[in-house]
DNA sequence: GCGACAG
DNA sequence: ATCTTGTCGC
């Protein structure tokens, strides 16, 4: 794993925001992901155990969505939770988990925002830029932006805007359930991001990749029945 | 000053 | 994020 844009993580909130402003200029919103060519998609999530941040990555084959690899890493928490600065709290753990990953995916889906962020550099975009790898932001709630609720049917979506700029999509991944906030992470355009998130989602609100990564991050292990689909 | 605020 | 089972509602 090579960091294209390495930078210090042990910084003050002010320095963190300054770093985001610089890295935000490196985000590529143009698409570099042909869905037909995607073979592996990875879900990334972070959980907390006492004062340790535990990052989990689960790579699934696409479009079957069968788990193909996983990795876990635990690092001491060294930054508080501050809206807009999540990457400085979870980023180090994520990078540690990616360091151990032995099956690199074509694209990462994060449980966080991409460019739908005050400085257009949410955790998904931040990781995408430092790794210079395709990434998508897929959060369960809004950080910034305005929107009108999308129709109740699965697949429906409305734009998430900030002033005149479209910063993401509010996507209904499951009929009747609360929508997800999808945004460009890095090297994936919004249309492709929305399509990929929908194609990674089955009967639940969250993409299978995110669900598995969440289970792994919070419980430390994947339920055997989740892996039953003959995988690792 | 007041309210909002990914995980 | 985390503390936590059953329960109210569509």
PDB file of C-alpha atoms in Angstrom, chain A:
ATOM      1  CA  UNK A   1       0.000   0.000   0.000  1.00  0.00           C
ATOM      2  CA  UNK A   2       1.430   3.336  -1.049  1.00  0.00           C
ATOM      3  CA  UNK A   3       0.383   6.693   0.363  1.00  0.00           C
ATOM      4  CA  UNK A   4       0.387   9.234  -2.454  1.00  0.00           C
ATOM      5  CA  UNK A   5      -0.301  12.139  -0.098  1.00  0.00           C
ATOM      6  CA  UNK A   6       1.128  11.351   3.340  1.00  0.00           C
ATOM      7  CA  UNK A   7       0.656  13.953   6.055  1.00  0.00           C
ATOM      8  CA  UNK A   8       0.744  14.198   9.870  1.00  0.00           C
ATOM      9  CA  UNK A   9      -2.300  12.958  11.812  1.00  0.00           C
ATOM     10  CA  UNK A  10      -1.268  14.192  15.212  1.00  0.00           C
ATOM     11  CA  UNK A  11      -2.462  17.734  14.687  1.00  0.00           C
ATOM     12  CA  UNK A  12      -4.711  20.334  16.224  1.00  0.00           C
ATOM     13  CA  UNK A  13      -8.271  20.818  14.945  1.00  0.00           C
ATOM     14  CA  UNK A  14      -7.120  23.999  13.210  1.00  0.00           C
ATOM     15  CA  UNK A  15      -4.243  22.246  11.457  1.00  0.00           C
ATOM     16  CA  UNK A  16      -6.561  19.383  10.530  1.00  0.00           C
ATOM     17  CA  UNK A  17      -8.956  21.740   8.776  1.00  0.00           C
ATOM     18  CA  UNK A  18      -6.040  23.336   6.930  1.00  0.00           C
ATOM     19  CA  UNK A  19      -4.846  19.919   5.738  1.00  0.00           C
ATOM     20  CA  UNK A  20      -8.368  19.176   4.498  1.00  0.00           C
ATOM     21  CA  UNK A  21      -8.437  22.365   2.472  1.00  0.00           C
ATOM     22  CA  UNK A  22      -5.230  21.332   0.735  1.00  0.00           C
ATOM     23  CA  UNK A  23      -6.207  17.710   0.106  1.00  0.00           C
ATOM     24  CA  UNK A  24      -9.654  18.705  -1.128  1.00  0.00           C
ATOM     25  CA  UNK A  25      -7.983  20.188  -4.188  1.00  0.00           C
ATOM     26  CA  UNK A  26      -6.681  16.727  -5.068  1.00  0.00           C
ATOM     27  CA  UNK A  27     -10.100  15.077  -5.204  1.00  0.00           C
ATOM     28  CA  UNK A  28     -10.904  13.809  -8.690  1.00  0.00           C
ATOM     29  CA  UNK A  29     -14.642  13.853  -9.339  1.00  0.00           C
ATOM     30  CA  UNK A  30     -14.323  12.316 -12.776  1.00  0.00           C
ATOM     31  CA  UNK A  31     -15.161   8.648 -13.093  1.00  0.00           C
ATOM     32  CA  UNK A  32     -12.428   6.010 -13.252  1.00  0.00           C
ATOM     33  CA  UNK A  33     -14.738   3.097 -12.441  1.00  0.00           C
ATOM     34  CA  UNK A  34     -16.501   1.106 -15.134  1.00  0.00           C
ATOM     35  CA  UNK A  35     -19.069  -0.898 -13.214  1.00  0.00           C
ATOM     36  CA  UNK A  36     -18.918  -3.711 -15.763  1.00  0.00           C
ATOM     37  CA  UNK A  37     -15.232  -4.083 -14.940  1.00  0.00           C
ATOM     38  CA  UNK A  38     -15.610  -4.059 -11.157  1.00  0.00           C
ATOM     39  CA  UNK A  39     -14.601  -7.366  -9.636  1.00  0.00           C
ATOM     40  CA  UNK A  40     -14.239  -6.449  -5.952  1.00  0.00           C
ATOM     41  CA  UNK A  41     -15.888  -3.854  -3.725  1.00  0.00           C
ATOM     42  CA  UNK A  42     -14.807  -3.206  -0.129  1.00  0.00           C
ATOM     43  CA  UNK A  43     -16.815  -1.899   2.806  1.00  0.00           C
ATOM     44  CA  UNK A  44     -14.936   0.067   5.470  1.00  0.00           C
ATOM     45  CA  UNK A  45     -16.155   0.934   8.969  1.00  0.00           C
ATOM     46  CA  UNK A  46     -14.751   1.830  12.368  1.00  0.00           C
ATOM     47  CA  UNK A  47     -15.950   0.844  15.814  1.00  0.00           C
ATOM     48  CA  UNK A  48     -14.687   1.749  19.281  1.00  0.00           C
ATOM     49  CA  UNK A  49     -13.619  -0.480  22.133  1.00  0.00           C
ATOM     50  CA  UNK A  50     -12.758   1.590  25.167  1.00  0.00           C
ATOM     51  CA  UNK A  51     -10.088   4.027  23.991  1.00  0.00           C
ATOM     52  CA  UNK A  52      -9.204   2.022  20.914  1.00  0.00           C
ATOM     53  CA  UNK A  53     -10.478   2.565  17.391  1.00  0.00           C
ATOM     54  CA  UNK A  54     -11.094  -0.694  15.547  1.00  0.00           C
ATOM     55  CA  UNK A  55     -11.260  -0.500  11.758  1.00  0.00           C
ATOM     56  CA  UNK A  56     -12.704  -3.276   9.647  1.00  0.00           C
ATOM     57  CA  UNK A  57     -12.560  -3.874   5.916  1.00  0.00           C
ATOM     58  CA  UNK A  58     -14.566  -6.531   4.116  1.00  0.00           C
ATOM     59  CA  UNK A  59     -13.954  -7.151   0.425  1.00  0.00           C
ATOM     60  CA  UNK A  60     -16.820  -8.676  -1.515  1.00  0.00           C
ATOM     61  CA  UNK A  61     -16.816 -10.133  -4.985  1.00  0.00           C
ATOM     62  CA  UNK A  62     -18.992  -8.125  -7.349  1.00  0.00           C
ATOM     63  CA  UNK A  63     -21.744  -8.501  -8.338  1.00  0.00           C
ATOM     64  CA  UNK A  64     -22.227 -11.700  -6.288  1.00  0.00           C
ATOM     65  CA  UNK A  65     -21.415  -9.770  -3.100  1.00  0.00           C
ATOM     66  CA  UNK A  66     -19.836 -12.826  -1.550  1.00  0.00           C
ATOM     67  CA  UNK A  67     -17.141 -12.016   1.055  1.00  0.00           C
ATOM     68  CA  UNK A  68     -13.679 -12.653  -0.340  1.00  0.00           C
ATOM     69  CA  UNK A  69     -11.342 -11.094   2.223  1.00  0.00           C
ATOM     70  CA  UNK A  70     -11.309  -9.140   5.462  1.00  0.00           C
ATOM     71  CA  UNK A  71      -8.921  -7.265   7.715  1.00  0.00           C
ATOM     72  CA  UNK A  72      -9.020  -5.735  11.175  1.00  0.00           C
ATOM     73  CA  UNK A  73      -6.769  -3.239  12.947  1.00  0.00           C
ATOM     74  CA  UNK A  74      -6.926  -1.578  16.328  1.00  0.00           C
ATOM     75  CA  UNK A  75      -5.156   1.646  17.206  1.00  0.00           C
ATOM     76  CA  UNK A  76      -5.368   4.044  20.161  1.00  0.00           C
ATOM     77  CA  UNK A  77      -7.842   6.888  19.725  1.00  0.00           C
ATOM     78  CA  UNK A  78      -5.867  10.110  19.465  1.00  0.00           C
ATOM     79  CA  UNK A  79      -8.379  12.675  18.266  1.00  0.00           C
ATOM     80  CA  UNK A  80     -11.851  13.639  19.538  1.00  0.00           C
ATOM     81  CA  UNK A  81     -15.017  13.395  17.507  1.00  0.00           C
ATOM     82  CA  UNK A  82     -15.556  16.774  15.920  1.00  0.00           C
ATOM     83  CA  UNK A  83     -18.139  17.088  13.139  1.00  0.00           C
ATOM     84  CA  UNK A  84     -16.199  17.705   9.936  1.00  0.00           C
ATOM     85  CA  UNK A  85     -12.948  16.234  11.266  1.00  0.00           C
ATOM     86  CA  UNK A  86     -13.919  12.574  11.458  1.00  0.00           C
ATOM     87  CA  UNK A  87     -10.982  11.481   9.290  1.00  0.00           C
ATOM     88  CA  UNK A  88      -8.533  12.575  11.989  1.00  0.00           C
ATOM     89  CA  UNK A  89     -10.255  10.289  14.466  1.00  0.00           C
ATOM     90  CA  UNK A  90     -10.853   7.240  12.258  1.00  0.00           C
ATOM     91  CA  UNK A  91      -8.328   7.632   9.455  1.00  0.00           C
ATOM     92  CA  UNK A  92      -5.291   6.136  11.226  1.00  0.00           C
ATOM     93  CA  UNK A  93      -7.246   2.992  12.129  1.00  0.00           C
ATOM     94  CA  UNK A  94      -8.548   2.659   8.568  1.00  0.00           C
ATOM     95  CA  UNK A  95      -5.054   2.924   7.102  1.00  0.00           C
ATOM     96  CA  UNK A  96      -3.788   0.324   9.576  1.00  0.00           C
ATOM     97  CA  UNK A  97      -6.515  -2.096   8.487  1.00  0.00           C
ATOM     98  CA  UNK A  98      -5.835  -1.458   4.810  1.00  0.00           C
ATOM     99  CA  UNK A  99      -2.168  -2.167   5.446  1.00  0.00           C
ATOM    100  CA  UNK A 100      -3.139  -5.733   6.358  1.00  0.00           C
ATOM    101  CA  UNK A 101      -5.541  -6.262   3.471  1.00  0.00           C
ATOM    102  CA  UNK A 102      -4.351  -8.909   1.025  1.00  0.00           C
ATOM    103  CA  UNK A 103      -7.030  -8.505  -1.646  1.00  0.00           C
ATOM    104  CA  UNK A 104      -7.149  -4.950  -2.999  1.00  0.00           C
ATOM    105  CA  UNK A 105     -10.631  -3.937  -4.259  1.00  0.00           C
ATOM    106  CA  UNK A 106     -11.547  -1.884  -7.309  1.00  0.00           C
ATOM    107  CA  UNK A 107     -13.409   0.596  -5.128  1.00  0.00           C
ATOM    108  CA  UNK A 108     -14.021   1.368  -1.432  1.00  0.00           C
ATOM    109  CA  UNK A 109     -17.367   2.298   0.098  1.00  0.00           C
ATOM    110  CA  UNK A 110     -17.053   4.151   3.409  1.00  0.00           C
ATOM    111  CA  UNK A 111     -19.600   4.596   6.180  1.00  0.00           C
ATOM    112  CA  UNK A 112     -19.032   8.335   6.016  1.00  0.00           C
ATOM    113  CA  UNK A 113     -19.267  11.306   3.668  1.00  0.00           C
ATOM    114  CA  UNK A 114     -17.205  11.854   0.542  1.00  0.00           C
ATOM    115  CA  UNK A 115     -17.336  15.427  -0.750  1.00  0.00           C
ATOM    116  CA  UNK A 116     -20.630  16.116   1.041  1.00  0.00           C
ATOM    117  CA  UNK A 117     -18.524  17.893   3.636  1.00  0.00           C
ATOM    118  CA  UNK A 118     -17.925  21.528   4.708  1.00  0.00           C
ATOM    119  CA  UNK A 119     -14.530  21.561   2.965  1.00  0.00           C
ATOM    120  CA  UNK A 120     -15.486  18.833   0.480  1.00  0.00           C
ATOM    121  CA  UNK A 121     -13.220  16.250   2.087  1.00  0.00           C
ATOM    122  CA  UNK A 122     -15.125  13.777   4.225  1.00  0.00           C
ATOM    123  CA  UNK A 123     -13.412  10.554   5.375  1.00  0.00           C
ATOM    124  CA  UNK A 124     -14.206   8.742   2.098  1.00  0.00           C
ATOM    125  CA  UNK A 125     -12.608  11.470  -0.012  1.00  0.00           C
ATOM    126  CA  UNK A 126      -9.707  11.840   2.387  1.00  0.00           C
ATOM    127  CA  UNK A 127      -8.837   8.138   2.207  1.00  0.00           C
ATOM    128  CA  UNK A 128      -9.397   8.123  -1.543  1.00  0.00           C
ATOM    129  CA  UNK A 129      -6.963  10.984  -2.036  1.00  0.00           C
ATOM    130  CA  UNK A 130      -4.156   9.791   0.215  1.00  0.00           C
ATOM    131  CA  UNK A 131      -4.337   6.367  -1.433  1.00  0.00           C
ATOM    132  CA  UNK A 132      -5.282   7.795  -4.830  1.00  0.00           C
ATOM    133  CA  UNK A 133      -7.840   5.025  -5.172  1.00  0.00           C
ATOM    134  CA  UNK A 134     -11.560   5.066  -6.125  1.00  0.00           C
ATOM    135  CA  UNK A 135     -13.836   5.611  -3.135  1.00  0.00           C
ATOM    136  CA  UNK A 136     -17.470   6.398  -2.363  1.00  0.00           C
ATOM    137  CA  UNK A 137     -19.041   8.101   0.644  1.00  0.00           C
ATOM    138  CA  UNK A 138     -22.176   6.349   1.948  1.00  0.00           C
ATOM    139  CA  UNK A 139     -23.424   7.840   5.242  1.00  0.00           C
ATOM    140  CA  UNK A 140     -26.531   7.114   7.258  1.00  0.00           C
ATOM    141  CA  UNK A 141     -27.197  10.761   8.012  1.00  0.00           C
ATOM    142  CA  UNK A 142     -26.462  14.247   6.714  1.00  0.00           C
ATOM    143  CA  UNK A 143     -23.485  16.373   7.665  1.00  0.00           C
ATOM    144  CA  UNK A 144     -24.134  19.351   5.392  1.00  0.00           C
ATOM    145  CA  UNK A 145     -26.420  20.213   2.485  1.00  0.00           C
ATOM    146  CA  UNK A 146     -30.109  20.564   1.749  1.00  0.00           C
ATOM    147  CA  UNK A 147     -32.462  18.079   0.122  1.00  0.00           C
ATOM    148  CA  UNK A 148     -36.048  17.062  -0.358  1.00  0.00           C
ATOM    149  CA  UNK A 149     -36.975  13.521   0.630  1.00  0.00           C
ATOM    150  CA  UNK A 150     -36.749  11.088  -2.284  1.00  0.00           C
ATOM    151  CA  UNK A 151     -39.825   9.043  -3.298  1.00  0.00           C
ATOM    152  CA  UNK A 152     -40.448   5.994  -1.097  1.00  0.00           C
ATOM    153  CA  UNK A 153     -39.461   3.369  -3.669  1.00  0.00           C
ATOM    154  CA  UNK A 154     -36.082   1.663  -3.672  1.00  0.00           C
ATOM    155  CA  UNK A 155     -33.753   3.259  -6.190  1.00  0.00           C
ATOM    156  CA  UNK A 156     -35.288   6.730  -5.986  1.00  0.00           C
ATOM    157  CA  UNK A 157     -32.931   9.583  -5.185  1.00  0.00           C
ATOM    158  CA  UNK A 158     -32.777  13.364  -4.980  1.00  0.00           C
ATOM    159  CA  UNK A 159     -29.773  15.704  -5.066  1.00  0.00           C
ATOM    160  CA  UNK A 160     -28.020  16.893  -1.924  1.00  0.00           C
ATOM    161  CA  UNK A 161     -27.047  20.496  -2.520  1.00  0.00           C
ATOM    162  CA  UNK A 162     -25.049  23.237  -0.867  1.00  0.00           C
ATOM    163  CA  UNK A 163     -25.846  26.554  -2.458  1.00  0.00           C
ATOM    164  CA  UNK A 164     -25.670  25.947  -6.200  1.00  0.00           C
ATOM    165  CA  UNK A 165     -23.410  22.940  -5.928  1.00  0.00           C
ATOM    166  CA  UNK A 166     -24.636  19.345  -6.012  1.00  0.00           C
ATOM    167  CA  UNK A 167     -22.526  17.569  -3.400  1.00  0.00           C
ATOM    168  CA  UNK A 168     -24.268  14.218  -3.300  1.00  0.00           C
ATOM    169  CA  UNK A 169     -27.406  12.120  -3.588  1.00  0.00           C
ATOM    170  CA  UNK A 170     -30.039  11.141  -1.029  1.00  0.00           C
ATOM    171  CA  UNK A 171     -30.740   7.543  -1.982  1.00  0.00           C
ATOM    172  CA  UNK A 172     -33.593   5.235  -1.040  1.00  0.00           C
ATOM    173  CA  UNK A 173     -31.910   1.848  -0.885  1.00  0.00           C
ATOM    174  CA  UNK A 174     -34.926   0.193   0.697  1.00  0.00           C
ATOM    175  CA  UNK A 175     -38.604   1.047   0.302  1.00  0.00           C
ATOM    176  CA  UNK A 176     -39.901   2.956   3.273  1.00  0.00           C
ATOM    177  CA  UNK A 177     -36.560   3.062   5.110  1.00  0.00           C
ATOM    178  CA  UNK A 178     -34.580   6.243   5.776  1.00  0.00           C
ATOM    179  CA  UNK A 179     -32.383   7.162   2.779  1.00  0.00           C
ATOM    180  CA  UNK A 180     -28.575   7.021   2.597  1.00  0.00           C
ATOM    181  CA  UNK A 181     -26.332   9.968   1.780  1.00  0.00           C
ATOM    182  CA  UNK A 182     -24.123   8.996  -1.140  1.00  0.00           C
ATOM    183  CA  UNK A 183     -21.368  11.232  -2.451  1.00  0.00           C
ATOM    184  CA  UNK A 184     -18.269  11.185  -4.602  1.00  0.00           C
ATOM    185  CA  UNK A 185     -15.259   9.968  -2.666  1.00  0.00           C
ATOM    186  CA  UNK A 186     -12.476  10.020  -5.239  1.00  0.00           C
ATOM    187  CA  UNK A 187     -12.327   9.031  -8.921  1.00  0.00           C
ATOM    188  CA  UNK A 188     -15.981   7.923  -8.985  1.00  0.00           C
ATOM    189  CA  UNK A 189     -18.705  10.227 -10.308  1.00  0.00           C
ATOM    190  CA  UNK A 190     -22.038  10.584  -8.532  1.00  0.00           C
ATOM    191  CA  UNK A 191     -24.038   8.541 -11.025  1.00  0.00           C
ATOM    192  CA  UNK A 192     -21.654   5.604 -10.724  1.00  0.00           C
ATOM    193  CA  UNK A 193     -21.512   5.962  -6.936  1.00  0.00           C
ATOM    194  CA  UNK A 194     -25.296   5.771  -6.661  1.00  0.00           C
ATOM    195  CA  UNK A 195     -25.516   2.830  -9.035  1.00  0.00           C
ATOM    196  CA  UNK A 196     -22.796   0.902  -7.253  1.00  0.00           C
ATOM    197  CA  UNK A 197     -24.333   1.503  -3.823  1.00  0.00           C
ATOM    198  CA  UNK A 198     -27.687   0.282  -5.119  1.00  0.00           C
ATOM    199  CA  UNK A 199     -26.140  -2.785  -6.704  1.00  0.00           C
ATOM    200  CA  UNK A 200     -24.364  -3.627  -3.441  1.00  0.00           C
ATOM    201  CA  UNK A 201     -27.618  -3.362  -1.510  1.00  0.00           C
ATOM    202  CA  UNK A 202     -30.035  -6.297  -1.158  1.00  0.00           C
ATOM    203  CA  UNK A 203     -32.830  -6.517   1.398  1.00  0.00           C
ATOM    204  CA  UNK A 204     -31.362  -4.159   3.983  1.00  0.00           C
ATOM    205  CA  UNK A 205     -30.881  -0.416   4.039  1.00  0.00           C
ATOM    206  CA  UNK A 206     -27.086  -0.608   3.966  1.00  0.00           C
ATOM    207  CA  UNK A 207     -24.887  -2.100   1.244  1.00  0.00           C
ATOM    208  CA  UNK A 208     -23.808  -5.655   2.099  1.00  0.00           C
ATOM    209  CA  UNK A 209     -20.214  -4.470   2.178  1.00  0.00           C
ATOM    210  CA  UNK A 210     -21.043  -1.848   4.807  1.00  0.00           C
ATOM    211  CA  UNK A 211     -23.147  -4.251   6.853  1.00  0.00           C
ATOM    212  CA  UNK A 212     -20.364  -6.807   6.988  1.00  0.00           C
ATOM    213  CA  UNK A 213     -17.705  -4.215   7.768  1.00  0.00           C
ATOM    214  CA  UNK A 214     -19.927  -2.840  10.523  1.00  0.00           C
ATOM    215  CA  UNK A 215     -20.434  -6.273  12.061  1.00  0.00           C
ATOM    216  CA  UNK A 216     -16.697  -6.977  11.909  1.00  0.00           C
ATOM    217  CA  UNK A 217     -15.813  -3.595  13.419  1.00  0.00           C
ATOM    218  CA  UNK A 218     -18.315  -3.758  16.266  1.00  0.00           C
ATOM    219  CA  UNK A 219     -18.157  -7.449  17.186  1.00  0.00           C
ATOM    220  CA  UNK A 220     -14.628  -8.215  16.084  1.00  0.00           C
ATOM    221  CA  UNK A 221     -15.752 -11.202  14.028  1.00  0.00           C
ATOM    222  CA  UNK A 222     -18.110 -12.022  11.191  1.00  0.00           C
ATOM    223  CA  UNK A 223     -20.977 -14.386  12.031  1.00  0.00           C
ATOM    224  CA  UNK A 224     -20.284 -17.810  10.507  1.00  0.00           C
ATOM    225  CA  UNK A 225     -23.584 -17.720   8.649  1.00  0.00           C
ATOM    226  CA  UNK A 226     -22.520 -14.519   6.931  1.00  0.00           C
ATOM    227  CA  UNK A 227     -19.523 -16.374   5.577  1.00  0.00           C
ATOM    228  CA  UNK A 228     -21.555 -19.563   5.009  1.00  0.00           C
ATOM    229  CA  UNK A 229     -21.982 -18.525   1.402  1.00  0.00           C
ATOM    230  CA  UNK A 230     -18.643 -20.396   0.875  1.00  0.00           C
ATOM    231  CA  UNK A 231     -15.999 -17.739   0.731  1.00  0.00           C
ATOM    232  CA  UNK A 232     -12.640 -17.302   2.410  1.00  0.00           C
TER     233      UNK A 232
END
